[in-house]
């Protein structure tokens, strides 16, 4: 299948799809997974600030200001900004511990609940309702169903609000810890 992001179709000749290998990490963010699977950021899933900024601009069409903000936020909250490493999945030994001489806590990666991935996620089960790590196929299909109904199957800015709203309403109704 092809994904259309703005005016860019993926895969393209410079960014072919390659499934992750056994040592590669993937996480809850479809955009980061897409960028790793197509080589916009390191295919290992262990990335750095510059790759994040480039990948968001080139693959996702984000402006420089938003790309820099999100990369800085991700590095600060979920990664190791001193070592310039971030896991797009969970904690990983390739991302050094924080603190003096690496003696502090391990960075949680993007999988750390309520640091990046939150309840009412577009593609993950709420933590209060079960395992929030694997992709929830039902939620994934719901996202595309809404896009089909509203925008001919294209996920862009015109459908992200209704998709997010549907997930928020579902979480509020079913998750007692929401």
JSON list of N, CA and C in Angstrom, two decimals, residues 11-54:
[
{"chain": "A", "resi": 11, "resn": "UNK", "atom": "N", "xyz": [5.86, 4.14, -0.24]},
{"chain": "A", "resi": 11, "resn": "UNK", "atom": "CA", "xyz": [7.30, 4.32, -0.34]},
{"chain": "A", "resi": 11, "resn": "UNK", "atom": "C", "xyz": [7.69, 5.04, -1.63]},
{"chain": "A", "resi": 12, "resn": "UNK", "atom": "N", "xyz": [8.90, 5.61, -1.61]},
{"chain": "A", "resi": 12, "resn": "UNK", "atom": "CA", "xyz": [9.48, 6.17, -2.82]},
{"chain": "A", "resi": 12, "resn": "UNK", "atom": "C", "xyz": [10.86, 5.54, -3.01]},
{"chain": "A", "resi": 13, "resn": "UNK", "atom": "N", "xyz": [11.51, 5.85, -4.12]},
{"chain": "A", "resi": 13, "resn": "UNK", "atom": "CA", "xyz": [12.78, 5.20, -4.44]},
{"chain": "A", "resi": 13, "resn": "UNK", "atom": "C", "xyz": [13.84, 5.44, -3.37]},
{"chain": "A", "resi": 14, "resn": "UNK", "atom": "N", "xyz": [13.84, 6.61, -2.77]},
{"chain": "A", "resi": 14, "resn": "UNK", "atom": "CA", "xyz": [14.85, 6.93, -1.76]},
{"chain": "A", "resi": 14, "resn": "UNK", "atom": "C", "xyz": [14.50, 6.40, -0.37]},
{"chain": "A", "resi": 15, "resn": "UNK", "atom": "N", "xyz": [13.24, 6.02, -0.17]},
{"chain": "A", "resi": 15, "resn": "UNK", "atom": "CA", "xyz": [12.79, 5.59, 1.15]},
{"chain": "A", "resi": 15, "resn": "UNK", "atom": "C", "xyz": [11.91, 4.34, 1.04]},
{"chain": "A", "resi": 16, "resn": "UNK", "atom": "N", "xyz": [12.50, 3.21, 0.63]},
{"chain": "A", "resi": 16, "resn": "UNK", "atom": "CA", "xyz": [11.71, 1.99, 0.51]},
{"chain": "A", "resi": 16, "resn": "UNK", "atom": "C", "xyz": [11.30, 1.46, 1.88]},
{"chain": "A", "resi": 17, "resn": "UNK", "atom": "N", "xyz": [10.17, 0.79, 1.91]},
{"chain": "A", "resi": 17, "resn": "UNK", "atom": "CA", "xyz": [9.72, 0.15, 3.15]},
{"chain": "A", "resi": 17, "resn": "UNK", "atom": "C", "xyz": [10.64, -1.02, 3.46]},
{"chain": "A", "resi": 18, "resn": "UNK", "atom": "N", "xyz": [11.02, -1.16, 4.72]},
{"chain": "A", "resi": 18, "resn": "UNK", "atom": "CA", "xyz": [11.72, -2.34, 5.20]},
{"chain": "A", "resi": 18, "resn": "UNK", "atom": "C", "xyz": [11.18, -2.66, 6.58]},
{"chain": "A", "resi": 19, "resn": "UNK", "atom": "N", "xyz": [10.65, -3.86, 6.72]},
{"chain": "A", "resi": 19, "resn": "UNK", "atom": "CA", "xyz": [10.10, -4.29, 8.01]},
{"chain": "A", "resi": 19, "resn": "UNK", "atom": "C", "xyz": [11.21, -4.31, 9.06]},
{"chain": "A", "resi": 20, "resn": "UNK", "atom": "N", "xyz": [10.86, -4.03, 10.31]},
{"chain": "A", "resi": 20, "resn": "UNK", "atom": "CA", "xyz": [11.87, -4.06, 11.36]},
{"chain": "A", "resi": 20, "resn": "UNK", "atom": "C", "xyz": [12.43, -5.45, 11.57]},
{"chain": "A", "resi": 21, "resn": "UNK", "atom": "N", "xyz": [13.73, -5.52, 11.89]},
{"chain": "A", "resi": 21, "resn": "UNK", "atom": "CA", "xyz": [14.37, -6.79, 12.22]},
{"chain": "A", "resi": 21, "resn": "UNK", "atom": "C", "xyz": [14.16, -7.07, 13.71]},
{"chain": "A", "resi": 22, "resn": "UNK", "atom": "N", "xyz": [14.67, -8.18, 14.17]},
{"chain": "A", "resi": 22, "resn": "UNK", "atom": "CA", "xyz": [14.49, -8.57, 15.56]},
{"chain": "A", "resi": 22, "resn": "UNK", "atom": "C", "xyz": [15.06, -7.60, 16.57]},
{"chain": "A", "resi": 23, "resn": "UNK", "atom": "N", "xyz": [16.12, -6.87, 16.23]},
{"chain": "A", "resi": 23, "resn": "UNK", "atom": "CA", "xyz": [16.72, -5.94, 17.18]},
{"chain": "A", "resi": 23, "resn": "UNK", "atom": "C", "xyz": [16.18, -4.51, 17.04]},
{"chain": "A", "resi": 24, "resn": "UNK", "atom": "N", "xyz": [15.37, -4.27, 16.01]},
{"chain": "A", "resi": 24, "resn": "UNK", "atom": "CA", "xyz": [14.79, -2.94, 15.82]},
{"chain": "A", "resi": 24, "resn": "UNK", "atom": "C", "xyz": [13.62, -2.74, 16.77]},
{"chain": "A", "resi": 25, "resn": "UNK", "atom": "N", "xyz": [13.44, -1.51, 17.24]},
{"chain": "A", "resi": 25, "resn": "UNK", "atom": "CA", "xyz": [12.32, -1.20, 18.13]},
{"chain": "A", "resi": 25, "resn": "UNK", "atom": "C", "xyz": [11.29, -0.35, 17.40]},
{"chain": "A", "resi": 26, "resn": "UNK", "atom": "N", "xyz": [10.05, -0.60, 17.73]},
{"chain": "A", "resi": 26, "resn": "UNK", "atom": "CA", "xyz": [8.96, 0.22, 17.24]},
{"chain": "A", "resi": 26, "resn": "UNK", "atom": "C", "xyz": [8.07, 0.51, 18.43]},
{"chain": "A", "resi": 27, "resn": "UNK", "atom": "N", "xyz": [7.29, 1.56, 18.33]},
{"chain": "A", "resi": 27, "resn": "UNK", "atom": "CA", "xyz": [6.49, 1.98, 19.47]},
{"chain": "A", "resi": 27, "resn": "UNK", "atom": "C", "xyz": [5.09, 2.36, 19.09]},
{"chain": "A", "resi": 28, "resn": "UNK", "atom": "N", "xyz": [4.45, 3.15, 19.92]},
{"chain": "A", "resi": 28, "resn": "UNK", "atom": "CA", "xyz": [3.04, 3.47, 19.75]},
{"chain": "A", "resi": 28, "resn": "UNK", "atom": "C", "xyz": [2.74, 4.55, 18.71]},
{"chain": "A", "resi": 29, "resn": "UNK", "atom": "N", "xyz": [3.75, 5.27, 18.24]},
{"chain": "A", "resi": 29, "resn": "UNK", "atom": "CA", "xyz": [3.49, 6.38, 17.32]},
{"chain": "A", "resi": 29, "resn": "UNK", "atom": "C", "xyz": [3.60, 5.90, 15.87]},
{"chain": "A", "resi": 30, "resn": "UNK", "atom": "N", "xyz": [2.48, 5.86, 15.15]},
{"chain": "A", "resi": 30, "resn": "UNK", "atom": "CA", "xyz": [2.54, 5.41, 13.76]},
{"chain": "A", "resi": 30, "resn": "UNK", "atom": "C", "xyz": [3.47, 6.25, 12.90]},
{"chain": "A", "resi": 31, "resn": "UNK", "atom": "N", "xyz": [3.55, 7.55, 13.17]},
{"chain": "A", "resi": 31, "resn": "UNK", "atom": "CA", "xyz": [4.43, 8.41, 12.39]},
{"chain": "A", "resi": 31, "resn": "UNK", "atom": "C", "xyz": [5.90, 8.08, 12.58]},
{"chain": "A", "resi": 32, "resn": "UNK", "atom": "N", "xyz": [6.31, 7.85, 13.83]},
{"chain": "A", "resi": 32, "resn": "UNK", "atom": "CA", "xyz": [7.71, 7.49, 14.09]},
{"chain": "A", "resi": 32, "resn": "UNK", "atom": "C", "xyz": [8.01, 6.11, 13.50]},
{"chain": "A", "resi": 33, "resn": "UNK", "atom": "N", "xyz": [7.07, 5.18, 13.62]},
{"chain": "A", "resi": 33, "resn": "UNK", "atom": "CA", "xyz": [7.27, 3.85, 13.04]},
{"chain": "A", "resi": 33, "resn": "UNK", "atom": "C", "xyz": [7.42, 3.95, 11.52]},
{"chain": "A", "resi": 34, "resn": "UNK", "atom": "N", "xyz": [6.57, 4.76, 10.89]},
{"chain": "A", "resi": 34, "resn": "UNK", "atom": "CA", "xyz": [6.65, 4.97, 9.45]},
{"chain": "A", "resi": 34, "resn": "UNK", "atom": "C", "xyz": [8.01, 5.54, 9.08]},
{"chain": "A", "resi": 35, "resn": "UNK", "atom": "N", "xyz": [8.47, 6.54, 9.84]},
{"chain": "A", "resi": 35, "resn": "UNK", "atom": "CA", "xyz": [9.76, 7.16, 9.52]},
{"chain": "A", "resi": 35, "resn": "UNK", "atom": "C", "xyz": [10.90, 6.16, 9.65]},
{"chain": "A", "resi": 36, "resn": "UNK", "atom": "N", "xyz": [10.85, 5.27, 10.65]},
{"chain": "A", "resi": 36, "resn": "UNK", "atom": "CA", "xyz": [11.89, 4.25, 10.81]},
{"chain": "A", "resi": 36, "resn": "UNK", "atom": "C", "xyz": [11.79, 3.19, 9.72]},
{"chain": "A", "resi": 37, "resn": "UNK", "atom": "N", "xyz": [10.59, 2.73, 9.42]},
{"chain": "A", "resi": 37, "resn": "UNK", "atom": "CA", "xyz": [10.41, 1.69, 8.41]},
{"chain": "A", "resi": 37, "resn": "UNK", "atom": "C", "xyz": [10.82, 2.15, 7.02]},
{"chain": "A", "resi": 38, "resn": "UNK", "atom": "N", "xyz": [10.81, 3.45, 6.78]},
{"chain": "A", "resi": 38, "resn": "UNK", "atom": "CA", "xyz": [11.17, 4.00, 5.47]},
{"chain": "A", "resi": 38, "resn": "UNK", "atom": "C", "xyz": [12.53, 4.70, 5.48]},
{"chain": "A", "resi": 39, "resn": "UNK", "atom": "N", "xyz": [13.24, 4.66, 6.61]},
{"chain": "A", "resi": 39, "resn": "UNK", "atom": "CA", "xyz": [14.60, 5.18, 6.67]},
{"chain": "A", "resi": 39, "resn": "UNK", "atom": "C", "xyz": [14.75, 6.68, 6.79]},
{"chain": "A", "resi": 40, "resn": "UNK", "atom": "N", "xyz": [13.71, 7.37, 7.21]},
{"chain": "A", "resi": 40, "resn": "UNK", "atom": "CA", "xyz": [13.85, 8.81, 7.47]},
{"chain": "A", "resi": 40, "resn": "UNK", "atom": "C", "xyz": [14.58, 9.05, 8.78]},
{"chain": "A", "resi": 41, "resn": "UNK", "atom": "N", "xyz": [14.41, 8.14, 9.72]},
{"chain": "A", "resi": 41, "resn": "UNK", "atom": "CA", "xyz": [15.20, 8.09, 10.94]},
{"chain": "A", "resi": 41, "resn": "UNK", "atom": "C", "xyz": [15.84, 6.71, 10.96]},
{"chain": "A", "resi": 42, "resn": "UNK", "atom": "N", "xyz": [16.74, 6.48, 11.88]},
{"chain": "A", "resi": 42, "resn": "UNK", "atom": "CA", "xyz": [17.43, 5.19, 11.94]},
{"chain": "A", "resi": 42, "resn": "UNK", "atom": "C", "xyz": [16.43, 4.04, 11.97]},
{"chain": "A", "resi": 43, "resn": "UNK", "atom": "N", "xyz": [16.65, 3.07, 11.12]},
{"chain": "A", "resi": 43, "resn": "UNK", "atom": "CA", "xyz": [15.75, 1.91, 11.05]},
{"chain": "A", "resi": 43, "resn": "UNK", "atom": "C", "xyz": [15.78, 1.08, 12.33]},
{"chain": "A", "resi": 44, "resn": "UNK", "atom": "N", "xyz": [16.80, 1.27, 13.16]},
{"chain": "A", "resi": 44, "resn": "UNK", "atom": "CA", "xyz": [16.88, 0.55, 14.43]},
{"chain": "A", "resi": 44, "resn": "UNK", "atom": "C", "xyz": [15.81, 1.02, 15.41]},
{"chain": "A", "resi": 45, "resn": "UNK", "atom": "N", "xyz": [15.28, 2.23, 15.22]},
{"chain": "A", "resi": 45, "resn": "UNK", "atom": "CA", "xyz": [14.32, 2.80, 16.16]},
{"chain": "A", "resi": 45, "resn": "UNK", "atom": "C", "xyz": [14.99, 3.57, 17.28]},
{"chain": "A", "resi": 46, "resn": "UNK", "atom": "N", "xyz": [16.32, 3.62, 17.26]},
{"chain": "A", "resi": 46, "resn": "UNK", "atom": "CA", "xyz": [17.08, 4.46, 18.19]},
{"chain": "A", "resi": 46, "resn": "UNK", "atom": "C", "xyz": [17.54, 5.65, 17.37]},
{"chain": "A", "resi": 47, "resn": "UNK", "atom": "N", "xyz": [17.03, 6.82, 17.69]},
{"chain": "A", "resi": 47, "resn": "UNK", "atom": "CA", "xyz": [17.24, 7.98, 16.83]},
{"chain": "A", "resi": 47, "resn": "UNK", "atom": "C", "xyz": [17.86, 9.12, 17.61]},
{"chain": "A", "resi": 48, "resn": "UNK", "atom": "N", "xyz": [18.05, 10.25, 16.93]},
{"chain": "A", "resi": 48, "resn": "UNK", "atom": "CA", "xyz": [18.62, 11.42, 17.58]},
{"chain": "A", "resi": 48, "resn": "UNK", "atom": "C", "xyz": [17.84, 12.67, 17.16]},
{"chain": "A", "resi": 49, "resn": "UNK", "atom": "N", "xyz": [18.21, 13.78, 17.73]},
{"chain": "A", "resi": 49, "resn": "UNK", "atom": "CA", "xyz": [17.48, 15.03, 17.51]},
{"chain": "A", "resi": 49, "resn": "UNK", "atom": "C", "xyz": [17.43, 15.41, 16.03]},
{"chain": "A", "resi": 50, "resn": "UNK", "atom": "N", "xyz": [18.58, 15.41, 15.36]},
{"chain": "A", "resi": 50, "resn": "UNK", "atom": "CA", "xyz": [18.62, 15.83, 13.96]},
{"chain": "A", "resi": 50, "resn": "UNK", "atom": "C", "xyz": [17.78, 14.92, 13.07]},
{"chain": "A", "resi": 51, "resn": "UNK", "atom": "N", "xyz": [17.85, 13.61, 13.29]},
{"chain": "A", "resi": 51, "resn": "UNK", "atom": "CA", "xyz": [17.02, 12.69, 12.51]},
{"chain": "A", "resi": 51, "resn": "UNK", "atom": "C", "xyz": [15.54, 12.97, 12.73]},
{"chain": "A", "resi": 52, "resn": "UNK", "atom": "N", "xyz": [15.16, 13.22, 13.97]},
{"chain": "A", "resi": 52, "resn": "UNK", "atom": "CA", "xyz": [13.76, 13.50, 14.26]},
{"chain": "A", "resi": 52, "resn": "UNK", "atom": "C", "xyz": [13.28, 14.75, 13.54]},
{"chain": "A", "resi": 53, "resn": "UNK", "atom": "N", "xyz": [14.08, 15.79, 13.56]},
{"chain": "A", "resi": 53, "resn": "UNK", "atom": "CA", "xyz": [13.69, 17.03, 12.88]},
{"chain": "A", "resi": 53, "resn": "UNK", "atom": "C", "xyz": [13.59, 16.79, 11.38]},
{"chain": "A", "resi": 54, "resn": "UNK", "atom": "N", "xyz": [14.60, 16.15, 10.80]},
{"chain": "A", "resi": 54, "resn": "UNK", "atom": "CA", "xyz": [14.59, 15.87, 9.36]},
{"chain": "A", "resi": 54, "resn": "UNK", "atom": "C", "xyz": [13.40, 14.98, 8.98]}
]
